[in-house]
Amino acid sequence: MAVKDVSVVLAHGAWADGSSWARVIVALTAAGVKVSAAPLPLTSLADDVAALNRSLDRTQGPIVLAGHAYAGAVIALARPERVKALVYITALAPDEGEKVADVFYRLEPHPQAPKLAPVNGLIWLPEAAFATAFAQNASTEDLALLAAVQRPIALDCITVPAGRPLWKNIPSWFLVAEHDRMIAPETQHFMAQRMKAKTKAYAVDHAPMITAPSAAVDMIHDAIRAAASN
């Protein structure tokens, strides 16, 4: 199978949308990769998995799924038939029976992590937190965009036990962000080791697809080559 036959589907995390993958999309497209960003409603884990599967239905051939942050839980529950590899970009990887909140709050939060509380069942990220914790290495323009397009995440996304994850059956890659202030780097290493993922750690923040896109692009290319060879 040729590399050009593999499609990449990207899934955004909480407080973001598909535009968070813009630099990755541009780089992959320039390399001839078929890529799309799945729009997740962030209304429940089941809703988000269903939305991701609808995006998969719009592709052909083998698929590499990449997820950021919360979306790690979503990509692991996608319809499995054509998914050949998973790429976790500073993402959460609950095991079967675990909740997203279980792994997110596994360790004490970073001193600069925002205090999160639901309002009407939805959690918004305080605007200041984009600069202090979500993407502290981002430009002023990127921070303004992130704050303007942020989408809240519902409690049903993070408080429902996950099913059996695909990473138990197919290869996975994990980009650990050593300067992450949202998901503890130690938790990322723990999840990556538990998954037996091919892991690379970088001195980047929680949003490397924005602030260090080449690291995310290189890892996705590794997964594409592996998917094509299989």
N, CA, C and O of each residue as an XYZ file, in Angstrom:
920
protein
N       0.839     -1.184      0.000
C       0.000      0.000      0.000
C       0.886      1.250      0.000
O       1.905      1.280      0.691
N       0.515      2.269     -0.758
C       1.296      3.501     -0.832
C       0.881      4.473      0.263
O      -0.257      4.461      0.732
N       1.825      5.309      0.657
C       1.541      6.330      1.666
C       0.373      7.205      1.236
O      -0.436      7.617      2.068
N       0.280      7.491     -0.062
C      -0.781      8.373     -0.557
C      -2.170      7.779     -0.387
O      -3.165      8.494     -0.503
N      -2.252      6.486     -0.114
C      -3.553      5.840      0.065
C      -4.097      5.995      1.483
O      -5.256      5.670      1.742
N      -3.272      6.487      2.396
C      -3.668      6.615      3.797
C      -4.272      7.993      4.049
O      -3.686      9.008      3.671
N      -5.434      8.032      4.684
C      -6.064      9.290      5.071
C      -5.777      9.580      6.537
O      -5.649      8.665      7.350
N      -5.679     10.854      6.861
C      -5.500     11.288      8.241
C      -6.737     12.060      8.675
O      -7.184     12.976      7.985
N      -7.277     11.687      9.807
C      -8.402     12.417     10.395
C      -7.949     12.941     11.750
O      -7.454     12.185     12.586
N      -8.122     14.236     11.958
C      -7.677     14.912     13.165
C      -8.876     15.234     14.053
O      -9.932     15.623     13.554
N      -8.719     15.075     15.358
C      -9.799     15.358     16.302
C      -9.310     16.369     17.338
O      -8.285     16.162     17.988
N     -10.048     17.453     17.481
C      -9.672     18.512     18.413
C     -10.121     18.173     19.834
O     -11.001     17.339     20.043
N      -9.501     18.830     20.791
C      -9.842     18.615     22.186
C     -10.851     19.620     22.697
O     -11.486     20.337     21.924
N     -10.989     19.661     24.013
C     -11.884     20.620     24.657
C     -11.381     22.038     24.442
O     -10.181     22.272     24.292
N     -12.316     22.981     24.429
C     -12.034     24.414     24.313
C     -11.369     24.773     22.993
O     -10.698     25.800     22.886
N     -11.556     23.928     21.993
C     -10.941     24.161     20.689
C     -11.908     23.737     19.599
O     -13.002     23.241     19.869
N     -11.480     23.944     18.361
C     -12.200     23.405     17.213
C     -11.168     22.980     16.177
O      -9.971     22.964     16.464
N     -11.622     22.635     14.975
C     -10.707     22.120     13.974
C      -9.607     23.080     13.571
O      -8.566     22.659     13.067
N      -9.834     24.394     13.792
C      -8.807     25.368     13.420
C      -7.538     25.210     14.234
O      -6.485     25.704     13.831
N      -7.613     24.534     15.371
C      -6.407     24.308     16.173
C      -5.386     23.449     15.430
O      -4.205     23.453     15.779
N      -5.827     22.720     14.417
C      -4.948     21.868     13.625
C      -4.473     22.560     12.339
O      -3.883     21.903     11.481
N      -4.713     23.849     12.189
C      -4.483     24.519     10.902
C      -3.068     24.313     10.374
O      -2.898     23.980      9.201
N      -2.056     24.500     11.204
C      -0.674     24.384     10.723
C      -0.339     22.944     10.363
O       0.415     22.702      9.420
N      -0.882     22.002     11.090
C      -0.663     20.588     10.777
C      -1.343     20.243      9.458
O      -0.771     19.532      8.631
N      -2.550     20.739      9.260
C      -3.276     20.476      8.016
C      -2.507     21.023      6.818
O      -2.373     20.347      5.798
N      -2.008     22.237      6.946
C      -1.264     22.857      5.833
C      -0.027     22.025      5.503
O       0.256     21.774      4.331
N       0.712     21.593      6.530
C       1.939     20.828      6.293
C       1.648     19.461      5.690
O       2.347     19.030      4.773
N       0.633     18.778      6.189
C       0.300     17.457      5.655
C      -0.214     17.564      4.227
O       0.147     16.755      3.372
N      -1.047     18.547      3.969
C      -1.579     18.727      2.626
C      -0.458     19.025      1.631
O      -0.467     18.521      0.508
N       0.502     19.842      2.048
C       1.631     20.167      1.180
C       2.451     18.929      0.847
O       3.101     18.869     -0.197
N       2.418     17.934      1.744
C       3.140     16.687      1.506
C       2.300     15.662      0.751
O       2.726     14.521      0.569
N       1.113     16.062      0.313
C       0.268     15.164     -0.466
C      -0.604     14.233      0.346
O      -1.147     13.268     -0.191
N      -0.748     14.508      1.640
C      -1.562     13.655      2.515
C      -3.021     14.107      2.462
O      -3.313     15.302      2.489
N      -3.920     13.146      2.386
C      -5.349     13.447      2.465
C      -5.703     13.624      3.945
O      -5.544     12.695      4.736
N      -6.177     14.803      4.314
C      -6.391     15.100      5.730
C      -7.692     15.859      5.918
O      -8.075     16.679      5.084
N      -8.366     15.576      7.023
C      -9.574     16.311      7.392
C      -9.613     16.434      8.912
O      -9.001     15.645      9.632
N     -10.337     17.429      9.377
C     -10.504     17.648     10.814
C     -11.957     17.370     11.181
O     -12.876     17.991     10.646
N     -12.147     16.443     12.089
C     -13.507     16.066     12.481
C     -14.082     17.099     13.447
O     -13.427     17.436     14.434
N     -15.277     17.607     13.193
C     -15.915     18.530     14.133
C     -16.615     17.751     15.251
O     -17.559     17.004     14.995
N     -16.157     17.925     16.468
C     -16.764     17.233     17.608
C     -17.689     18.188     18.359
O     -17.307     19.327     18.624
N     -18.886     17.749     18.703
C     -19.818     18.640     19.409
C     -19.432     18.900     20.863
O     -19.861     19.897     21.443
N     -18.627     18.014     21.460
C     -18.215     18.134     22.865
C     -19.420     18.113     23.804
O     -19.415     18.765     24.848
N     -20.452     17.357     23.422
C     -21.667     17.271     24.233
C     -21.734     16.003     25.081
O     -22.377     15.994     26.131
N     -21.087     14.951     24.641
C     -20.925     13.734     25.435
C     -19.878     12.896     24.728
O     -19.609     13.096     23.544
N     -19.287     11.954     25.456
C     -18.296     11.093     24.825
C     -18.935     10.296     23.689
O     -18.331     10.144     22.627
N     -20.141      9.790     23.900
C     -20.828      9.027     22.852
C     -21.130      9.892     21.639
O     -20.969      9.442     20.505
N     -21.569     11.139     21.866
C     -21.840     12.047     20.744
C     -20.575     12.310     19.945
O     -20.603     12.350     18.715
N     -19.466     12.490     20.650
C     -18.220     12.814     19.967
C     -17.696     11.624     19.165
O     -17.164     11.805     18.070
N     -17.839     10.424     19.693
C     -17.441      9.230     18.943
C     -18.313      9.095     17.695
O     -17.810      8.778     16.617
N     -19.607      9.331     17.836
C     -20.509      9.250     16.678
C     -20.130     10.288     15.626
O     -20.146      9.992     14.431
N     -19.790     11.497     16.058
C     -19.392     12.540     15.113
C     -18.093     12.174     14.413
O     -17.946     12.405     13.212
N     -17.156     11.608     15.153
C     -15.906     11.177     14.539
C     -16.167     10.086     13.506
O     -15.593     10.114     12.418
N     -17.013      9.143     13.832
C     -17.321      8.070     12.874
C     -17.966      8.616     11.601
O     -17.731      8.090     10.513
N     -18.771      9.657     11.729
C     -19.356     10.266     10.524
C     -18.254     10.878      9.659
O     -18.336     10.841      8.431
N     -17.235     11.434     10.289
C     -16.104     11.961      9.514
C     -15.320     10.835      8.853
O     -14.847     10.984      7.726
N     -15.183      9.717      9.544
C     -14.488      8.577      8.941
C     -15.242      8.073      7.720
O     -14.629      7.619      6.754
N     -16.556      8.151      7.757
C     -17.357      7.694      6.623
C     -17.111      8.530      5.369
O     -17.444      8.097      4.267
N     -16.540      9.706      5.520
C     -16.274     10.584      4.381
C     -14.899     10.309      3.768
O     -14.498     10.984      2.820
N     -14.184      9.330      4.299
C     -12.861      8.987      3.782
C     -12.899      7.624      3.105
O     -13.873      6.878      3.210
N     -11.820      7.327      2.415
C     -11.657      6.009      1.809
C     -10.304      5.443      2.202
O      -9.358      6.189      2.454
N     -10.219      4.121      2.253
C      -8.948      3.475      2.532
C      -8.560      3.513      3.991
O      -9.367      3.888      4.841
N      -7.323      3.128      4.293
C      -6.846      3.080      5.675
C      -6.743      4.474      6.278
O      -6.550      5.464      5.573
N      -6.878      4.525      7.600
C      -6.954      5.808      8.299
C      -5.950      5.842      9.449
O      -5.776      4.864     10.176
N      -5.295      6.995      9.592
C      -4.554      7.331     10.807
C      -5.373      8.381     11.551
O      -5.722      9.417     10.986
N      -5.675      8.114     12.802
C      -6.415      9.055     13.631
C      -5.448      9.762     14.568
O      -4.608      9.121     15.201
N      -5.565     11.078     14.657
C      -4.759     11.846     15.605
C      -5.692     12.676     16.478
O      -6.611     13.323     15.977
N      -5.452     12.653     17.775
C      -6.286     13.396     18.697
C      -5.460     14.221     19.659
O      -4.382     13.811     20.087
N      -5.984     15.397     19.996
C      -5.337     16.270     20.964
C      -6.142     16.275     22.262
O      -7.367     16.399     22.243
N      -5.446     16.140     23.382
C      -6.037     16.307     24.707
C      -7.243     15.364     24.896
O      -7.098     14.147     24.776
N      -8.429     15.921     25.190
C      -9.620     15.094     25.405
C      -9.882     14.143     24.251
O     -10.371     13.034     24.469
N      -9.570     14.548     23.033
C      -9.890     13.727     21.856
C      -9.142     12.403     21.848
O      -9.497     11.509     21.079
N      -8.119     12.250     22.677
C      -7.488     10.940     22.788
C      -8.477      9.870     23.202
O      -8.407      8.735     22.730
N      -9.404     10.230     24.086
C     -10.438      9.278     24.495
C     -11.382      8.977     23.354
O     -11.882      7.858     23.240
N     -11.632      9.958     22.508
C     -12.584      9.802     21.399
C     -12.013      8.914     20.304
O     -12.693      8.001     19.835
N     -10.765      9.169     19.884
C     -10.209      8.388     18.774
C     -10.066      6.920     19.148
O     -10.112      6.054     18.275
N      -9.893      6.629     20.432
C      -9.727      5.241     20.863
C     -11.012      4.438     20.796
O     -10.992      3.213     20.912
N     -12.143      5.133     20.606
C     -13.443      4.450     20.555
C     -14.064      4.512     19.165
O     -15.232      4.164     18.990
N     -13.292      4.951     18.178
C     -13.812      5.064     16.820
C     -14.109      3.691     16.229
O     -13.602      2.670     16.693
N     -14.943      3.697     15.194
C     -15.235      2.459     14.468
C     -13.915      1.907     13.913
O     -13.208      2.621     13.203
N     -13.575      0.664     14.221
C     -12.192      0.211     14.035
C     -11.801     -0.298     12.663
O     -10.606     -0.440     12.403
N     -12.732     -0.580     11.773
C     -12.402     -1.383     10.597
C     -11.227     -0.851      9.788
O     -10.353     -1.625      9.398
N     -11.186      0.453      9.527
C     -10.143      0.999      8.657
C      -9.092      1.806      9.407
O      -8.172      2.343      8.790
N      -9.213      1.900     10.728
C      -8.240      2.659     11.513
C      -7.006      1.801     11.749
O      -7.087      0.737     12.363
N      -5.871      2.268     11.259
C      -4.630      1.478     11.312
C      -3.632      1.988     12.347
O      -2.713      1.260     12.719
N      -3.795      3.226     12.819
C      -2.854      3.778     13.789
C      -3.515      4.943     14.513
O      -4.375      5.633     13.965
N      -3.092      5.145     15.758
C      -3.571      6.250     16.576
C      -2.387      7.125     16.957
O      -1.316      6.619     17.294
N      -2.579      8.439     16.903
C      -1.540      9.384     17.299
C      -2.104     10.278     18.395
O      -3.117     10.952     18.209
N      -1.434     10.270     19.532
C      -1.860     11.051     20.695
C      -0.946     12.264     20.818
O       0.256     12.125     21.042
N      -1.520     13.446     20.671
C      -0.775     14.687     20.831
C      -1.152     15.269     22.193
O      -2.208     15.882     22.353
N      -0.274     15.066     23.162
C      -0.535     15.470     24.552
C      -1.966     15.105     24.951
O      -2.700     15.932     25.492
N      -2.350     13.864     24.678
C      -3.759     13.482     24.762
C      -4.035     12.572     25.958
O      -3.124     12.011     26.566
N      -5.312     12.449     26.268
C      -5.769     11.595     27.363
C      -6.164     10.224     26.823
O      -6.820     10.112     25.788
N      -5.751      9.188     27.544
C      -5.974      7.821     27.079
C      -6.538      6.963     28.207
O      -5.825      6.129     28.765
N      -7.805      7.160     28.547
C      -8.401      6.297     29.574
C      -8.471      4.851     29.110
O      -8.705      4.570     27.935
N      -8.267      3.948     30.047
C      -8.428      2.526     29.778
C      -9.910      2.175     29.912
O     -10.724      3.005     30.318
N     -10.240      0.950     29.569
C     -11.632      0.499     29.668
C     -12.123      0.651     31.104
O     -11.476      0.186     32.043
N     -13.273      1.305     31.266
C     -13.848      1.509     32.592
C     -13.405      2.785     33.276
O     -14.012      3.194     34.265
N     -12.355      3.425     32.769
C     -11.909      4.695     33.331
C     -12.668      5.857     32.695
O     -13.153      5.755     31.568
N     -12.762      6.942     33.421
C     -13.337      8.175     32.903
C     -12.206      9.107     32.476
O     -11.082      9.001     32.967
N     -12.512     10.009     31.569
C     -11.523     11.015     31.174
C     -11.047     11.786     32.400
O      -9.857     12.066     32.541
N     -11.974     12.125     33.281
C     -11.599     12.870     34.490
C     -10.628     12.089     35.365
O      -9.804     12.685     36.058
N     -10.715     10.770     35.342
C      -9.809      9.953     36.165
C      -8.355     10.170     35.771
O      -7.492     10.302     36.638
N      -8.079     10.208     34.481
C      -6.699     10.382     34.044
C      -6.299     11.861     34.053
O      -5.143     12.185     34.325
N      -7.233     12.751     33.760
C      -6.931     14.178     33.769
C      -6.504     14.631     35.164
O      -5.572     15.420     35.315
N      -7.200     14.120     36.181
C      -6.913     14.522     37.563
C      -6.110     13.461     38.320
O      -6.174     13.384     39.547
N      -5.364     12.656     37.587
C      -4.582     11.589     38.235
C      -3.546     12.157     39.206
O      -3.288     11.557     40.250
N      -2.961     13.289     38.880
C      -1.967     13.941     39.724
C      -2.431     15.356     40.057
O      -3.372     15.872     39.455
N      -1.762     15.966     41.016
C      -2.080     17.341     41.365
C      -1.868     18.246     40.150
O      -0.894     18.067     39.418
N      -2.749     19.199     39.926
C      -2.597     20.078     38.763
C      -1.390     20.995     38.890
O      -0.908     21.267     39.989
N      -0.920     21.460     37.758
C       0.168     22.429     37.715
C      -0.269     23.700     38.454
O      -1.446     24.057     38.419
N       0.659     24.381     39.117
C       0.280     25.609     39.848
C      -0.411     26.651     38.976
O      -1.200     27.450     39.480
N      -0.127     26.653     37.681
C      -0.755     27.631     36.786
C      -1.937     27.056     36.013
O      -2.487     27.722     35.136
N      -2.325     25.835     36.329
C      -3.507     25.253     35.677
C      -4.759     25.990     36.145
O      -4.843     26.389     37.307
N      -5.723     26.171     35.258
C      -6.935     26.900     35.657
C      -7.818     26.061     36.568
O      -7.799     24.832     36.517
N      -8.576     26.734     37.386
C      -9.601     26.068     38.187
C     -10.851     25.958     37.321
O     -11.387     26.960     36.847
N     -11.302     24.728     37.125
C     -12.411     24.470     36.213
C     -13.665     24.118     36.988
O     -13.620     23.324     37.927
N     -14.778     24.707     36.598
C     -16.060     24.419     37.244
C     -17.162     24.522     36.199
O     -17.149     25.435     35.373
N     -18.117     23.594     36.227
C     -19.192     23.631     35.221
C     -20.205     24.737     35.495
O     -20.470     25.089     36.644
N     -20.758     25.271     34.424
C     -21.873     26.204     34.483
C     -22.938     25.647     33.559
O     -22.723     25.537     32.351
N     -24.080     25.295     34.117
C     -25.156     24.679     33.347
C     -24.674     23.416     32.634
O     -25.064     23.150     31.498
N     -23.825     22.643     33.308
C     -23.350     21.380     32.757
C     -22.227     21.500     31.761
O     -21.790     20.492     31.205
N     -21.740     22.724     31.514
C     -20.669     22.953     30.547
C     -19.474     23.592     31.244
O     -19.624     24.406     32.155
N     -18.280     23.201     30.790
C     -17.058     23.774     31.348
C     -16.398     24.644     30.286
O     -16.055     24.173     29.201
N     -16.227     25.914     30.613
C     -15.509     26.848     29.752
C     -14.115     27.054     30.334
O     -13.913     26.930     31.542
N     -13.165     27.368     29.474
C     -11.820     27.684     29.936
C     -11.737     29.187     30.170
O     -12.066     29.959     29.270
N     -11.305     29.627     31.356
C     -11.133     31.069     31.558
C     -10.204     31.644     30.498
O      -9.185     31.038     30.165
N     -10.553     32.806     29.970
C      -9.795     33.357     28.846
C      -8.315     33.494     29.167
O      -7.473     33.230     28.308
N      -7.986     33.900     30.380
C      -6.579     34.086     30.742
C      -5.802     32.779     30.708
O      -4.580     32.789     30.557
N      -6.492     31.659     30.847
C      -5.822     30.358     30.909
C      -5.203     29.948     29.583
O      -4.313     29.098     29.562
N      -5.652     30.528     28.481
C      -5.020     30.186     27.200
C      -3.549     30.604     27.214
O      -2.693     29.887     26.696
N      -3.264     31.743     27.795
C      -1.883     32.237     27.836
C      -1.079     31.643     28.979
O       0.141     31.518     28.870
N      -1.731     31.276     30.064
C      -0.987     30.798     31.231
C      -0.819     29.283     31.262
O       0.111     28.780     31.892
N      -1.715     28.542     30.584
C      -1.669     27.084     30.717
C      -1.925     26.329     29.421
O      -1.240     25.342     29.152
N      -2.878     26.755     28.614
C      -3.261     25.989     27.432
C      -2.190     26.064     26.350
O      -1.844     25.054     25.738
N      -1.672     27.259     26.119
C      -0.688     27.447     25.042
C       0.216     28.619     25.411
O       0.195     29.662     24.758
N       1.006     28.435     26.460
C       1.821     29.550     26.951
C       2.903     29.982     25.970
O       3.468     31.066     26.112
N       3.199     29.146     24.973
C       4.201     29.511     23.980
C       3.601     30.128     22.720
O       4.328     30.424     21.771
N       2.309     30.320     22.700
C       1.637     30.822     21.499
C       1.816     32.321     21.348
O       2.092     33.035     22.313
N       1.652     32.780     20.119
C       1.721     34.207     19.839
C       0.457     34.904     20.348
O      -0.546     34.258     20.650
N       0.526     36.222     20.435
C      -0.645     36.996     20.849
C      -1.813     36.761     19.904
O      -2.961     36.666     20.336
N      -1.515     36.669     18.610
C      -2.582     36.447     17.617
C      -3.219     35.075     17.797
O      -4.441     34.943     17.733
N      -2.398     34.057     18.022
C      -2.943     32.712     18.221
C      -3.780     32.646     19.494
O      -4.833     32.007     19.512
N      -3.328     33.291     20.541
C      -4.082     33.284     21.793
C      -5.436     33.958     21.616
O      -6.440     33.493     22.154
N      -5.465     35.038     20.872
C      -6.738     35.722     20.622
C      -7.698     34.822     19.853
O      -8.891     34.780     20.150
N      -7.171     34.100     18.858
C      -8.005     33.191     18.078
C      -8.520     32.045     18.948
O      -9.702     31.703     18.891
N      -7.639     31.454     19.748
C      -8.053     30.346     20.608
C      -9.180     30.767     21.541
O     -10.162     30.043     21.707
N      -9.036     31.932     22.145
C     -10.067     32.397     23.072
C     -11.376     32.690     22.351
O     -12.457     32.444     22.887
N     -11.274     33.213     21.137
C     -12.480     33.603     20.403
C     -13.284     32.403     19.918
O     -14.513     32.465     19.868
N     -12.607     31.308     19.559
C     -13.323     30.160     18.983
C     -13.561     29.046     19.989
O     -14.140     28.021     19.632
N     -13.134     29.212     21.227
C     -13.238     28.107     22.185
C     -14.667     27.603     22.308
O     -15.632     28.364     22.240
N     -14.765     26.293     22.491
C     -16.066     25.657     22.658
C     -16.052     24.914     23.987
O     -15.065     24.252     24.309
N     -17.118     25.007     24.760
C     -17.131     24.357     26.069
C     -17.281     22.848     25.938
O     -17.747     22.335     24.920
N     -16.881     22.165     26.974
C     -17.018     20.714     27.008
C     -18.046     20.345     28.072
O     -18.059     20.924     29.159
N     -18.904     19.381     27.755
C     -19.950     18.960     28.683
C     -19.410     17.949     29.679
O     -18.472     17.208     29.383
N     -20.003     17.925     30.845
C     -19.592     16.962     31.869
C     -19.723     15.533     31.381
O     -18.942     14.670     31.781
N     -20.702     15.270     30.519
C     -20.901     13.908     30.015
C     -19.728     13.422     29.161
O     -19.624     12.229     28.877
N     -18.861     14.322     28.755
C     -17.671     13.902     28.006
C     -16.618     13.278     28.917
O     -15.865     12.399     28.500
N     -16.574     13.739     30.155
C     -15.446     13.375     31.020
C     -15.832     12.531     32.228
O     -14.961     12.112     32.990
N     -17.127     12.275     32.414
C     -17.572     11.557     33.607
C     -18.200     10.211     33.304
O     -18.800      9.594     34.185
N     -18.070      9.743     32.058
C     -18.649      8.460     31.634
C     -17.514      7.464     31.405
O     -16.544      7.798     30.725
N     -17.608      6.250     31.953
C     -16.542      5.260     31.726
C     -16.367      4.949     30.244
O     -17.339      4.807     29.502
N     -15.116      4.848     29.835
C     -14.804      4.559     28.433
C     -14.912      3.064     28.157
O     -14.804      2.239     29.064
N     -15.124      2.736     26.899
C     -15.119      1.341     26.474
C     -13.709      0.857     26.192
O     -12.732      1.545     26.486
N     -13.614     -0.332     25.620
C     -12.299     -0.895     25.309
C     -11.612     -0.040     24.243
O     -12.172      0.150     23.164
N     -10.425      0.475     24.517
C      -9.765      1.375     23.570
C      -9.062      0.637     22.440
O      -8.556     -0.471     22.614
N      -9.042      1.275     21.287
C      -8.385      0.688     20.111
C      -6.894      0.504     20.313
O      -6.288     -0.355     19.672
N      -6.279      1.307     21.203
C      -4.829      1.167     21.365
C      -4.431     -0.185     21.934
O      -3.244     -0.514     21.941
N      -5.358     -0.959     22.397
C      -5.047     -2.330     22.819
C      -4.813     -3.254     21.629
O      -4.253     -4.341     21.777
N      -5.248     -2.811     20.443
C      -5.209     -3.689     19.276
C      -4.409     -3.160     18.089
O      -3.989     -3.937     17.232
N      -4.195     -1.848     18.032
C      -3.472     -1.288     16.887
C      -2.341     -0.399     17.386
O      -2.368      0.039     18.536
N      -1.344     -0.123     16.543
C      -0.190      0.676     16.983
C      -0.591      2.110     17.346
O      -1.519      2.685     16.777
N       0.139      2.658     18.309
C      -0.129      4.032     18.719
C       1.174      4.787     18.899
O       2.230      4.215     19.170
N       1.053      6.094     18.737
C       2.169      7.027     18.931
C       1.735      8.063     19.952
O       0.554      8.398     20.045
N       2.706      8.576     20.727
C       2.350      9.531     21.783
C       3.394     10.643     21.831
O       4.577     10.388     22.055
N       2.944     11.874     21.620
C       3.795     13.045     21.783
C       3.579     13.590     23.185
O       2.501     14.094     23.502
N       4.596     13.490     24.019
C       4.537     13.993     25.389
C       5.030     15.430     25.407
O       6.106     15.728     24.889
N       4.253     16.312     25.996
C       4.634     17.716     26.145
C       5.210     17.915     27.543
O       4.481     17.895     28.534
N       6.513     18.105     27.610
C       7.173     18.194     28.910
C       6.847     19.487     29.654
O       7.046     19.565     30.866
N       6.348     20.504     28.945
C       5.988     21.763     29.587
C       4.475     21.946     29.651
O       3.983     23.069     29.759
N       3.752     20.851     29.585
C       2.290     20.903     29.612
C       1.815     21.323     31.009
O       2.231     20.748     32.015
N       0.948     22.322     31.054
C       0.389     22.790     32.324
C      -1.073     22.381     32.493
O      -1.697     22.709     33.502
N      -1.621     21.667     31.508
C      -2.996     21.189     31.594
C      -3.043     19.720     31.976
O      -3.794     19.334     32.872
N      -2.241     18.894     31.299
C      -2.156     17.455     31.588
C      -0.722     17.183     32.027
O       0.216     17.416     31.266
N      -0.554     16.701     33.226
C       0.783     16.525     33.781
C       1.641     15.651     32.873
O       1.191     14.589     32.444
N       2.875     16.078     32.570
C       3.756     15.242     31.745
C       3.944     13.841     32.329
O       4.070     12.872     31.579
N       3.965     13.726     33.645
C       4.099     12.403     34.260
C       2.910     11.514     33.915
O       3.063     10.310     33.705
N       1.732     12.116     33.859
C       0.541     11.356     33.460
C       0.627     10.947     31.997
O       0.219      9.845     31.632
N       1.156     11.829     31.165
C       1.322     11.482     29.753
C       2.285     10.306     29.589
O       2.013      9.384     28.821
N       3.397     10.336     30.300
C       4.337      9.211     30.234
C       3.681      7.927     30.732
O       3.875      6.860     30.148
N       2.908      8.029     31.808
C       2.205      6.860     32.342
C       1.267      6.254     31.303
O       1.268      5.042     31.092
N       0.473      7.096     30.658
C      -0.471      6.598     29.662
C       0.258      6.003     28.464
O      -0.123      4.945     27.962
N       1.311      6.686     28.003
C       2.059      6.196     26.840
C       2.682      4.836     27.117
O       2.665      3.952     26.261
N       3.231      4.674     28.312
C       3.836      3.389     28.668
C       2.780      2.300     28.777
O       3.001      1.169     28.344
N       1.634      2.641     29.355
C       0.551      1.666     29.482
C       0.048      1.221     28.115
O      -0.332      0.065     27.931
N       0.048      2.140     27.162
C      -0.409      1.841     25.807
C       0.640      1.112     24.980
O       0.348      0.559     23.920
N       1.885      1.123     25.498
C       3.028      0.629     24.704
C       3.167      1.444     23.421
O       3.466      0.909     22.354
N       2.945      2.747     23.550
C       3.015      3.653     22.405
C       4.464      3.984     22.063
O       5.345      3.977     22.922
N       4.681      4.271     20.793
C       5.963      4.819     20.358
C       5.965      6.282     20.783
O       5.151      7.075     20.309
N       6.873      6.631     21.669
C       6.783      7.898     22.389
C       7.966      8.804     22.089
O       9.113      8.364     22.026
N       7.652     10.088     21.903
C       8.676     11.122     21.825
C       8.261     12.269     22.739
O       7.101     12.683     22.742
N       9.203     12.773     23.502
C       8.930     13.871     24.423
C       9.630     15.130     23.920
O      10.773     15.084     23.466
N       8.928     16.242     24.008
C       9.457     17.524     23.539
C       9.235     18.589     24.613
O       8.313     18.491     25.422
N      10.087     19.596     24.606
C       9.944     20.734     25.521
C       8.930     21.707     24.939
O       9.278     22.810     24.518
N       7.668     21.283     24.921
C       6.590     22.075     24.314
C       5.435     22.194     25.300
O       5.393     21.507     26.320
N       4.495     23.085     24.971
C       3.340     23.289     25.828
C       2.202     22.334     25.457
O       2.400     21.388     24.693
N       1.022     22.587     25.997
C      -0.120     21.698     25.815
C      -0.659     21.690     24.388
O      -1.420     20.794     24.020
N      -0.275     22.673     23.586
C      -0.837     22.800     22.234
C       0.258     22.794     21.169
O       0.390     23.772     20.433
N       1.040     21.729     21.065
C       2.137     21.736     20.101
C       1.688     21.789     18.650
O       2.459     22.214     17.790
N       0.456     21.369     18.353
C      -0.001     21.471     16.970
C      -0.099     22.938     16.541
O      -0.153     23.239     15.348
N      -0.122     23.852     17.529
C      -0.131     25.283     17.249
C       1.267     25.876     17.427
O       1.733     26.640     16.581
N       1.929     25.525     18.521
C       3.179     26.191     18.884
C       4.437     25.451     18.427
O       5.516     26.041     18.389
N       4.314     24.186     18.086
C       5.453     23.398     17.572
C       4.929     22.366     16.580
O       5.112     21.166     16.780
N       4.275     22.827     15.508
C       3.548     21.897     14.628
C       4.427     20.846     13.969
O       3.948     19.753     13.669
N       5.696     21.146     13.738
C       6.546     20.163     13.064
C       6.681     18.885     13.879
O       6.809     17.801     13.309
N       6.655     18.992     15.203
C       6.740     17.797     16.038
C       5.519     16.910     15.832
O       5.642     15.691     15.713
N       4.340     17.527     15.790
C       3.108     16.762     15.553
C       3.084     16.187     14.146
O       2.690     15.038     13.950
N       3.503     16.979     13.167
C       3.498     16.523     11.769
C       4.444     15.340     11.597
O       4.090     14.358     10.943
N       5.642     15.418     12.173
C       6.604     14.324     12.039
C       6.053     13.028     12.627
O       6.238     11.953     12.056
N       5.377     13.134     13.769
C       4.832     11.928     14.391
C       3.710     11.339     13.543
O       3.614     10.121     13.396
N       2.870     12.191     12.992
C       1.790     11.701     12.132
C       2.369     11.028     10.893
O       1.852     10.003     10.450
N       3.435     11.591     10.331
C       4.086     10.950      9.183
C       4.627      9.569      9.560
O       4.540      8.637      8.761
N       5.178      9.428     10.753
C       5.652      8.115     11.203
C       4.501      7.103     11.201
O       4.654      5.966     10.756
N       3.353      7.542     11.707
C       2.191      6.653     11.763
C       1.670      6.332     10.371
O       1.238      5.207     10.117
N       1.703      7.313      9.457
C       1.269      7.077      8.082
C       2.148      6.010      7.425
O       1.645      5.084      6.790
N       3.455      6.151      7.584
C       4.369      5.169      6.965
C       4.127      3.768      7.528
O       4.162      2.781      6.794
N       3.884      3.691      8.820
C       3.622      2.386      9.419
C       2.315      1.799      8.903
O       2.234      0.605      8.615
N       1.295      2.641      8.790
C       0.004      2.175      8.280
C       0.129      1.696      6.842
O      -0.469      0.689      6.461
N       0.911      2.422      6.044
C       1.088      2.032      4.635
C       1.848      0.715      4.516
O       1.555     -0.091      3.633
N       2.804      0.493      5.380
C       3.610     -0.728      5.306
C       2.823     -1.963      5.731
O       3.181     -3.090      5.391
N       1.748     -1.735      6.479
C       0.933     -2.863      6.929
C      -0.239     -3.128      5.985
O      -1.026     -4.046      6.219
